[in-house]
mmCIF file of C-alpha atoms and ligand atoms in Angstrom:
data_model
loop_
_atom_site.group_PDB
_atom_site.id
_atom_site.type_symbol
_atom_site.label_atom_id
_atom_site.label_comp_id
_atom_site.label_asym_id
_atom_site.label_seq_id
_atom_site.Cartn_x
_atom_site.Cartn_y
_atom_site.Cartn_z
ATOM 1 C CA MET A 1 -120.475 42.354 98.213
ATOM 2 C CA PRO A 2 -118.991 45.231 100.208
ATOM 3 C CA GLU A 3 -115.202 45.412 99.976
ATOM 4 C CA GLY A 4 -112.645 47.408 101.942
ATOM 5 C CA ASP A 5 -113.556 50.777 100.430
ATOM 6 C CA VAL A 6 -117.257 50.451 101.294
ATOM 7 C CA VAL A 7 -116.475 49.201 104.806
ATOM 8 C CA TRP A 8 -114.030 52.092 105.321
ATOM 9 C CA ARG A 9 -116.717 54.579 104.241
ATOM 10 C CA THR A 10 -119.254 52.914 106.524
ATOM 11 C CA ALA A 11 -116.846 53.259 109.465
ATOM 12 C CA GLN A 12 -116.333 56.932 108.664
ATOM 13 C CA ARG A 13 -120.063 57.579 108.555
ATOM 14 C CA LEU A 14 -120.731 55.705 111.804
ATOM 15 C CA ASN A 15 -117.785 57.415 113.480
ATOM 16 C CA THR A 16 -119.036 60.860 112.473
ATOM 17 C CA ALA A 17 -122.495 60.109 113.848
ATOM 18 C CA LEU A 18 -121.608 58.195 117.006
ATOM 19 C CA ALA A 19 -118.125 59.047 118.287
ATOM 20 C CA GLY A 20 -118.181 60.871 121.593
ATOM 21 C CA GLN A 21 -121.913 60.199 122.016
ATOM 22 C CA GLU A 22 -123.610 58.257 124.772
ATOM 23 C CA LEU A 23 -125.760 55.328 123.711
ATOM 24 C CA LEU A 24 -129.283 55.738 125.023
ATOM 25 C CA SER A 25 -129.906 52.172 123.955
ATOM 26 C CA GLY A 26 -128.180 49.426 122.036
ATOM 27 C CA ASP A 27 -130.526 46.800 120.706
ATOM 28 C CA LEU A 28 -128.621 43.760 119.399
ATOM 29 C CA ARG A 29 -130.919 41.314 117.614
ATOM 30 C CA TRP A 30 -128.477 38.446 117.632
ATOM 31 C CA PRO A 31 -129.004 35.189 119.538
ATOM 32 C CA SER A 32 -125.738 35.256 121.492
ATOM 33 C CA LEU A 33 -126.082 38.956 122.344
ATOM 34 C CA ALA A 34 -129.723 39.157 123.349
ATOM 35 C CA ALA A 35 -128.802 39.953 126.970
ATOM 36 C CA ALA A 36 -126.112 42.524 126.146
ATOM 37 C CA ASP A 37 -126.823 46.051 127.344
ATOM 38 C CA LEU A 38 -124.910 48.910 125.743
ATOM 39 C CA SER A 39 -127.020 51.728 127.162
ATOM 40 C CA GLY A 40 -125.033 54.340 129.059
ATOM 41 C CA ARG A 41 -121.851 53.506 127.186
ATOM 42 C CA THR A 42 -120.041 56.152 125.180
ATOM 43 C CA VAL A 43 -118.882 55.382 121.660
ATOM 44 C CA VAL A 44 -115.162 56.122 121.530
ATOM 45 C CA GLU A 45 -114.693 55.556 117.804
ATOM 46 C CA VAL A 46 -115.728 53.392 114.885
ATOM 47 C CA VAL A 47 -112.939 52.071 112.669
ATOM 48 C CA SER A 48 -112.557 49.520 109.901
ATOM 49 C CA ALA A 49 -110.066 46.670 109.776
ATOM 50 C CA GLY A 50 -110.130 45.151 106.307
ATOM 51 C CA LYS A 51 -113.781 44.229 105.827
ATOM 52 C CA HIS A 52 -114.510 44.251 109.577
ATOM 53 C CA LEU A 53 -116.110 47.102 111.569
ATOM 54 C CA LEU A 54 -115.085 47.851 115.153
ATOM 55 C CA CYS A 55 -117.296 50.116 117.257
ATOM 56 C CA ARG A 56 -115.332 50.808 120.444
ATOM 57 C CA THR A 57 -117.215 51.871 123.546
ATOM 58 C CA ALA A 58 -116.287 52.930 127.057
ATOM 59 C CA ALA A 59 -118.239 53.119 130.302
ATOM 60 C CA ALA A 60 -117.418 54.683 133.642
ATOM 61 C CA GLY A 61 -116.420 51.871 135.947
ATOM 62 C CA GLY A 62 -116.646 49.250 133.206
ATOM 63 C CA ALA A 63 -114.234 47.621 130.794
ATOM 64 C CA PRO A 64 -114.037 49.009 127.237
ATOM 65 C CA LEU A 65 -116.119 46.882 124.891
ATOM 66 C CA THR A 66 -116.006 46.577 121.103
ATOM 67 C CA LEU A 67 -119.045 45.811 118.994
ATOM 68 C CA HIS A 68 -117.674 43.952 115.985
ATOM 69 C CA SER A 69 -119.664 43.546 112.785
ATOM 70 C CA HIS A 70 -119.045 42.228 109.302
ATOM 71 C CA LEU A 71 -121.221 43.002 106.294
ATOM 72 C CA ARG A 72 -120.539 39.686 104.491
ATOM 73 C CA MET A 73 -122.618 39.486 101.308
ATOM 74 C CA GLU A 74 -125.348 42.066 101.733
ATOM 75 C CA GLY A 75 -125.039 43.755 105.116
ATOM 76 C CA SER A 76 -125.165 47.524 105.575
ATOM 77 C CA TRP A 77 -125.305 50.201 108.263
ATOM 78 C CA HIS A 78 -127.530 53.265 107.962
ATOM 79 C CA VAL A 79 -127.744 56.437 110.028
ATOM 80 C CA HIS A 80 -131.077 58.134 110.702
ATOM 81 C CA ALA A 81 -131.977 61.149 112.841
ATOM 82 C CA THR A 82 -133.177 59.818 116.196
ATOM 83 C CA GLY A 83 -136.938 60.007 116.435
ATOM 84 C CA ALA A 84 -137.436 60.436 112.700
ATOM 85 C CA PRO A 85 -139.016 57.576 110.746
ATOM 86 C CA TRP A 86 -136.467 55.369 108.993
ATOM 87 C CA ARG A 87 -136.796 56.306 105.366
ATOM 88 C CA THR A 88 -135.921 52.928 104.025
ATOM 89 C CA ALA A 89 -137.513 50.099 102.134
ATOM 90 C CA ARG A 90 -135.305 47.572 103.907
ATOM 91 C CA ALA A 91 -137.082 44.768 105.695
ATOM 92 C CA ALA A 92 -137.547 45.330 109.426
ATOM 93 C CA HIS A 93 -136.967 41.639 110.173
ATOM 94 C CA ALA A 94 -133.440 41.963 108.771
ATOM 95 C CA VAL A 95 -132.417 44.562 111.364
ATOM 96 C CA ARG A 96 -129.619 43.142 113.522
ATOM 97 C CA ALA A 97 -128.514 46.152 115.575
ATOM 98 C CA VAL A 98 -129.939 49.529 116.569
ATOM 99 C CA LEU A 99 -127.620 51.998 118.308
ATOM 100 C CA VAL A 100 -129.431 55.086 119.548
ATOM 101 C CA THR A 101 -127.847 58.391 120.623
ATOM 102 C CA ALA A 102 -129.670 61.641 121.352
ATOM 103 C CA ARG A 103 -129.064 62.827 117.808
ATOM 104 C CA TRP A 104 -128.443 59.837 115.558
ATOM 105 C CA THR A 105 -129.616 56.255 115.318
ATOM 106 C CA ALA A 106 -127.439 53.686 113.520
ATOM 107 C CA VAL A 107 -129.208 50.633 112.140
ATOM 108 C CA GLY A 108 -127.367 47.506 111.008
ATOM 109 C CA HIS A 109 -129.143 45.432 108.349
ATOM 110 C CA ARG A 110 -128.395 41.855 107.325
ATOM 111 C CA LEU A 111 -125.083 41.851 109.178
ATOM 112 C CA GLY A 112 -123.063 38.694 108.601
ATOM 113 C CA MET A 113 -121.357 38.743 111.997
ATOM 114 C CA LEU A 114 -122.002 40.515 115.267
ATOM 115 C CA ASP A 115 -119.855 40.102 118.381
ATOM 116 C CA LEU A 116 -119.279 42.002 121.585
ATOM 117 C CA VAL A 117 -115.816 41.562 123.084
ATOM 118 C CA PRO A 118 -113.541 43.407 125.509
ATOM 119 C CA THR A 119 -111.608 45.918 123.405
ATOM 120 C CA ASP A 120 -108.296 44.358 124.463
ATOM 121 C CA GLN A 121 -109.560 41.067 122.968
ATOM 122 C CA GLU A 122 -110.263 42.417 119.465
ATOM 123 C CA HIS A 123 -107.344 40.372 118.159
ATOM 124 C CA ARG A 124 -109.486 37.249 118.597
ATOM 125 C CA LEU A 125 -111.691 38.574 115.800
ATOM 126 C CA VAL A 126 -109.284 40.457 113.537
ATOM 127 C CA GLY A 127 -105.838 39.260 114.617
ATOM 128 C CA HIS A 128 -105.634 36.847 111.689
ATOM 129 C CA LEU A 129 -105.870 39.643 109.112
ATOM 130 C CA GLY A 130 -102.964 40.625 106.919
ATOM 131 C CA PRO A 131 -102.073 44.290 106.426
ATOM 132 C CA ASP A 132 -105.209 46.411 106.054
ATOM 133 C CA VAL A 133 -105.043 47.981 102.594
ATOM 134 C CA LEU A 134 -106.840 51.113 103.840
ATOM 135 C CA GLY A 135 -105.562 51.041 107.405
ATOM 136 C CA PRO A 136 -103.296 53.710 108.902
ATOM 137 C CA GLY A 137 -100.566 51.093 109.271
ATOM 138 C CA TRP A 138 -100.722 49.786 105.685
ATOM 139 C CA ASP A 139 -97.584 47.755 105.155
ATOM 140 C CA PRO A 140 -97.083 46.908 101.450
ATOM 141 C CA GLN A 141 -93.840 45.052 102.136
ATOM 142 C CA ARG A 142 -95.526 42.657 104.539
ATOM 143 C CA ALA A 143 -98.424 42.205 102.113
ATOM 144 C CA LEU A 144 -95.919 41.339 99.394
ATOM 145 C CA GLU A 145 -94.165 38.828 101.649
ATOM 146 C CA ASN A 146 -97.515 37.239 102.518
ATOM 147 C CA LEU A 147 -98.393 37.050 98.825
ATOM 148 C CA ARG A 148 -95.090 35.417 97.940
ATOM 149 C CA ALA A 149 -95.262 32.949 100.836
ATOM 150 C CA ASP A 150 -97.194 30.465 98.685
ATOM 151 C CA PRO A 151 -95.739 30.820 95.173
ATOM 152 C CA ASP A 152 -97.812 28.006 93.669
ATOM 153 C CA ARG A 153 -101.119 29.507 94.702
ATOM 154 C CA ALA A 154 -103.386 31.160 92.114
ATOM 155 C CA VAL A 155 -102.921 34.907 92.468
ATOM 156 C CA GLY A 156 -106.691 35.556 92.443
ATOM 157 C CA GLU A 157 -107.159 33.186 95.368
ATOM 158 C CA ALA A 158 -104.229 34.775 97.242
ATOM 159 C CA LEU A 159 -105.585 38.309 96.836
ATOM 160 C CA LEU A 160 -108.952 37.224 98.267
ATOM 161 C CA ASP A 161 -107.295 35.649 101.318
ATOM 162 C CA GLN A 162 -107.721 38.245 104.082
ATOM 163 C CA ARG A 163 -104.663 36.806 105.859
ATOM 164 C CA VAL A 164 -102.495 37.947 102.932
ATOM 165 C CA LEU A 165 -103.897 41.469 102.830
ATOM 166 C CA ALA A 166 -107.221 42.692 104.184
ATOM 167 C CA GLY A 167 -109.944 44.499 102.277
ATOM 168 C CA VAL A 168 -109.926 42.943 98.789
ATOM 169 C CA GLY A 169 -112.973 41.110 97.434
ATOM 170 C CA THR A 170 -113.851 39.741 94.016
ATOM 171 C CA PHE A 171 -114.332 43.232 92.520
ATOM 172 C CA PHE A 172 -110.857 44.612 93.201
ATOM 173 C CA MET A 173 -109.227 41.229 92.601
ATOM 174 C CA ALA A 174 -110.690 41.002 89.084
ATOM 175 C CA GLU A 175 -110.072 44.644 88.243
ATOM 176 C CA ALA A 176 -106.482 44.762 89.459
ATOM 177 C CA LEU A 177 -105.552 41.551 87.636
ATOM 178 C CA PHE A 178 -107.117 42.871 84.439
ATOM 179 C CA VAL A 179 -105.045 46.046 84.645
ATOM 180 C CA ARG A 180 -101.890 44.015 85.358
ATOM 181 C CA GLY A 181 -102.702 41.718 82.410
ATOM 182 C CA VAL A 182 -102.582 38.387 84.256
ATOM 183 C CA THR A 183 -105.367 35.865 84.780
ATOM 184 C CA PRO A 184 -106.600 35.061 88.305
ATOM 185 C CA TRP A 185 -105.311 31.452 87.909
ATOM 186 C CA THR A 186 -101.715 32.518 87.343
ATOM 187 C CA PRO A 187 -99.449 31.087 90.068
ATOM 188 C CA VAL A 188 -98.046 33.856 92.260
ATOM 189 C CA ARG A 189 -94.490 32.960 91.199
ATOM 190 C CA ASP A 190 -95.358 33.768 87.558
ATOM 191 C CA VAL A 191 -96.869 37.193 88.262
ATOM 192 C CA PRO A 192 -94.598 39.861 86.818
ATOM 193 C CA ASP A 193 -93.820 42.612 89.334
ATOM 194 C CA PRO A 194 -95.957 41.436 92.283
ATOM 195 C CA ALA A 195 -94.938 44.580 94.206
ATOM 196 C CA GLY A 196 -96.584 46.582 91.423
ATOM 197 C CA LEU A 197 -99.740 44.486 91.837
ATOM 198 C CA VAL A 198 -99.844 45.161 95.589
ATOM 199 C CA ALA A 199 -99.340 48.882 94.946
ATOM 200 C CA LEU A 200 -102.117 48.877 92.342
ATOM 201 C CA VAL A 201 -104.591 47.158 94.685
ATOM 202 C CA HIS A 202 -103.868 49.818 97.282
ATOM 203 C CA ARG A 203 -104.238 52.636 94.760
ATOM 204 C CA MET A 204 -107.572 51.298 93.469
ATOM 205 C CA LEU A 205 -109.102 50.908 96.936
ATOM 206 C CA ASP A 206 -107.695 54.242 98.063
ATOM 207 C CA THR A 207 -109.295 56.003 95.086
ATOM 208 C CA CYS A 208 -112.631 54.230 95.431
ATOM 209 C CA ARG A 209 -113.013 54.832 99.162
ATOM 210 C CA HIS A 210 -113.896 58.454 98.410
ATOM 211 C CA GLU A 211 -116.376 57.595 95.648
ATOM 212 C CA VAL A 212 -119.904 56.359 96.098
ATOM 213 C CA ALA A 213 -119.824 54.624 92.697
ATOM 214 C CA GLN A 214 -116.806 52.306 92.506
ATOM 215 C CA SER A 215 -114.907 53.008 89.290
ATOM 216 C CA THR A 216 -111.618 51.435 88.335
ATOM 217 C CA THR A 217 -111.660 52.680 84.750
ATOM 218 C CA GLY A 218 -111.846 56.369 85.673
ATOM 219 C CA ASP A 219 -115.111 56.528 83.727
ATOM 220 C CA PRO A 220 -118.134 57.309 85.964
ATOM 221 C CA ARG A 221 -120.782 56.302 83.410
ATOM 222 C CA PRO A 222 -122.942 53.289 84.274
ATOM 223 C CA GLY A 223 -121.650 50.236 82.419
ATOM 224 C CA ARG A 224 -118.200 51.812 81.997
ATOM 225 C CA ARG A 225 -117.073 51.914 85.626
ATOM 226 C CA GLN A 226 -115.301 48.573 85.664
ATOM 227 C CA TRP A 227 -113.166 46.629 83.229
ATOM 228 C CA VAL A 228 -114.367 43.072 83.706
ATOM 229 C CA HIS A 229 -116.087 42.519 87.049
ATOM 230 C CA ALA A 230 -119.698 41.338 86.585
ATOM 231 C CA ARG A 231 -119.375 41.835 82.815
ATOM 232 C CA SER A 232 -119.260 38.204 81.620
ATOM 233 C CA GLY A 233 -120.697 37.808 78.156
ATOM 234 C CA GLN A 234 -120.075 41.464 77.323
ATOM 235 C CA PRO A 235 -117.255 42.801 75.144
ATOM 236 C CA CYS A 236 -114.020 43.831 76.848
ATOM 237 C CA HIS A 237 -113.785 47.644 76.925
ATOM 238 C CA ARG A 238 -110.209 47.413 75.660
ATOM 239 C CA CYS A 239 -110.180 44.674 73.011
ATOM 240 C CA GLY A 240 -113.798 43.661 72.379
ATOM 241 C CA THR A 241 -113.259 39.994 73.307
ATOM 242 C CA THR A 242 -116.071 38.466 75.365
ATOM 243 C CA VAL A 243 -115.389 38.803 79.081
ATOM 244 C CA ARG A 244 -115.540 35.463 80.858
ATOM 245 C CA VAL A 245 -116.081 34.224 84.383
ATOM 246 C CA ALA A 246 -115.035 31.086 86.242
ATOM 247 C CA MET A 247 -114.310 30.053 89.792
ATOM 248 C CA VAL A 248 -110.984 30.602 91.520
ATOM 249 C CA GLY A 249 -109.884 28.991 94.774
ATOM 250 C CA ARG A 250 -110.869 25.775 96.421
ATOM 251 C CA ALA A 251 -114.474 24.911 97.300
ATOM 252 C CA PRO A 252 -116.264 25.878 99.439
ATOM 253 C CA GLN A 253 -114.177 29.084 99.519
ATOM 254 C CA ASP A 254 -114.074 29.369 95.727
ATOM 255 C CA ARG A 255 -115.251 32.664 94.296
ATOM 256 C CA THR A 256 -116.140 34.084 90.918
ATOM 257 C CA ALA A 257 -113.344 35.642 88.894
ATOM 258 C CA PHE A 258 -114.044 37.713 85.783
ATOM 259 C CA TYR A 259 -111.350 38.127 83.155
ATOM 260 C CA CYS A 260 -110.627 38.928 79.540
ATOM 261 C CA PRO A 261 -108.989 35.938 77.835
ATOM 262 C CA ARG A 262 -107.192 38.227 75.401
ATOM 263 C CA CYS A 263 -105.962 41.078 77.618
ATOM 264 C CA GLN A 264 -104.864 38.782 80.436
ATOM 265 C CA ARG A 265 -102.077 36.224 80.059
ATOM 266 C CA GLY A 266 -101.737 33.035 82.036
ATOM 267 C CA PRO A 267 -103.719 29.891 82.728
ATOM 268 C CA ALA A 268 -107.501 29.957 82.715
ATOM 269 C CA PRO A 269 -110.062 27.174 83.147
ATOM 270 C CA THR A 270 -110.685 27.212 79.412
ATOM 271 C CA ASP A 271 -107.138 26.024 78.790
ATOM 272 C CA THR A 272 -108.458 22.472 78.834
ATOM 273 C CA GLY A 273 -109.347 23.196 75.223
ATOM 274 C CA LEU A 274 -113.054 22.863 75.889
ATOM 275 C CA PRO A 275 -115.074 25.848 74.764
ATOM 276 C CA GLN A 276 -116.728 27.519 77.728
ATOM 277 C CA ARG A 277 -119.858 29.545 77.793
ATOM 278 C CA PRO A 278 -119.403 32.516 80.131
ATOM 279 C CA LEU A 279 -122.160 33.085 82.642
ATOM 280 C CA GLY A 280 -124.600 35.671 81.412
ATOM 281 C CA SER A 281 -123.889 35.090 77.738
ATOM 282 C CA ALA A 282 -126.118 33.500 75.158
ATOM 283 C CA PRO A 283 -125.215 30.036 73.813
ATOM 284 C CA ARG A 284 -123.101 30.207 70.696
ATOM 285 C CA ALA A 285 -124.956 30.028 67.433
ATOM 286 C CA GLY A 286 -124.149 27.369 64.842
ATOM 287 C CA GLY A 287 -124.591 24.299 66.973
ATOM 288 C CA ARG A 288 -121.033 24.193 68.300
ATOM 289 C CA ARG A 289 -120.973 22.325 71.556
ATOM 290 C CA THR A 290 -120.391 24.462 74.623
ATOM 291 C CA ALA A 291 -119.523 23.263 78.048
ATOM 292 C CA HIS A 292 -118.928 24.702 81.445
ATOM 293 C CA ARG A 293 -115.724 23.954 83.239
ATOM 294 C CA SER A 294 -115.631 20.279 84.091
ATOM 295 C CA PRO A 295 -115.361 19.466 87.793
ATOM 296 C CA ARG A 296 -111.942 18.498 89.036
HETATM 297 ZN ZN1 ZN B 1 -109.680 42.488 76.498
#
């Protein structure tokens, strides 16, 4: 799932291609926007806000409008030379937006949200967000205050809450908490040096925004780029213990959290004493009973 670094890079790419250019057409394949006409508008800029994309447009004699999109789970934007065939294997039926300028054509695939609002109404879509980790106005102090506002909340759940800080998904949540040595289920009040955690999250996203292959370990080799994320059932790079995964947060907003039970201190779902088989791992040999986390 795209996180703040990928969305920031997408905004940069779209901005480079579209800013200052007139839209020859703007085809929005979205039920509520079928009648919208963006042709003749000039793209002012494309920026990211957390995991949201804002394409701001202006028109002579018309109000500024913002095309808002969100990539959700598997959305993406691609830029092709106008008139050239789209060199992509992506399904045509998944196209949700096509913005055409004389030189470049931007195509939005599998977008999770698409809205068109007056630019002075953007706050209706992104006003709820906490400080944008990669935004020009990044405010670590406010992010820290937001994090501390609910001291009983699991820190993994808090980091994923875009109202606390904007741009973090399950990848950076798991990686940052591994590096800080606390489990995602640790209550915020028990996290040592939460300001250091906020600073680390910013540093990780800031580093990764310039890299095509996200790496939090500093090692670019496939399979070595991350500490624990998506590595359940595999040995921890640091201690060799099997990396585990369980859910954090309350359903239906609960999300997967990967962690090393040895390198990270604090509560974990396995603290019930029941052995747990991590997703992606083989059942234990020897007939010992394994169980997934019991529902609560
Ligand atoms: Zn470990």
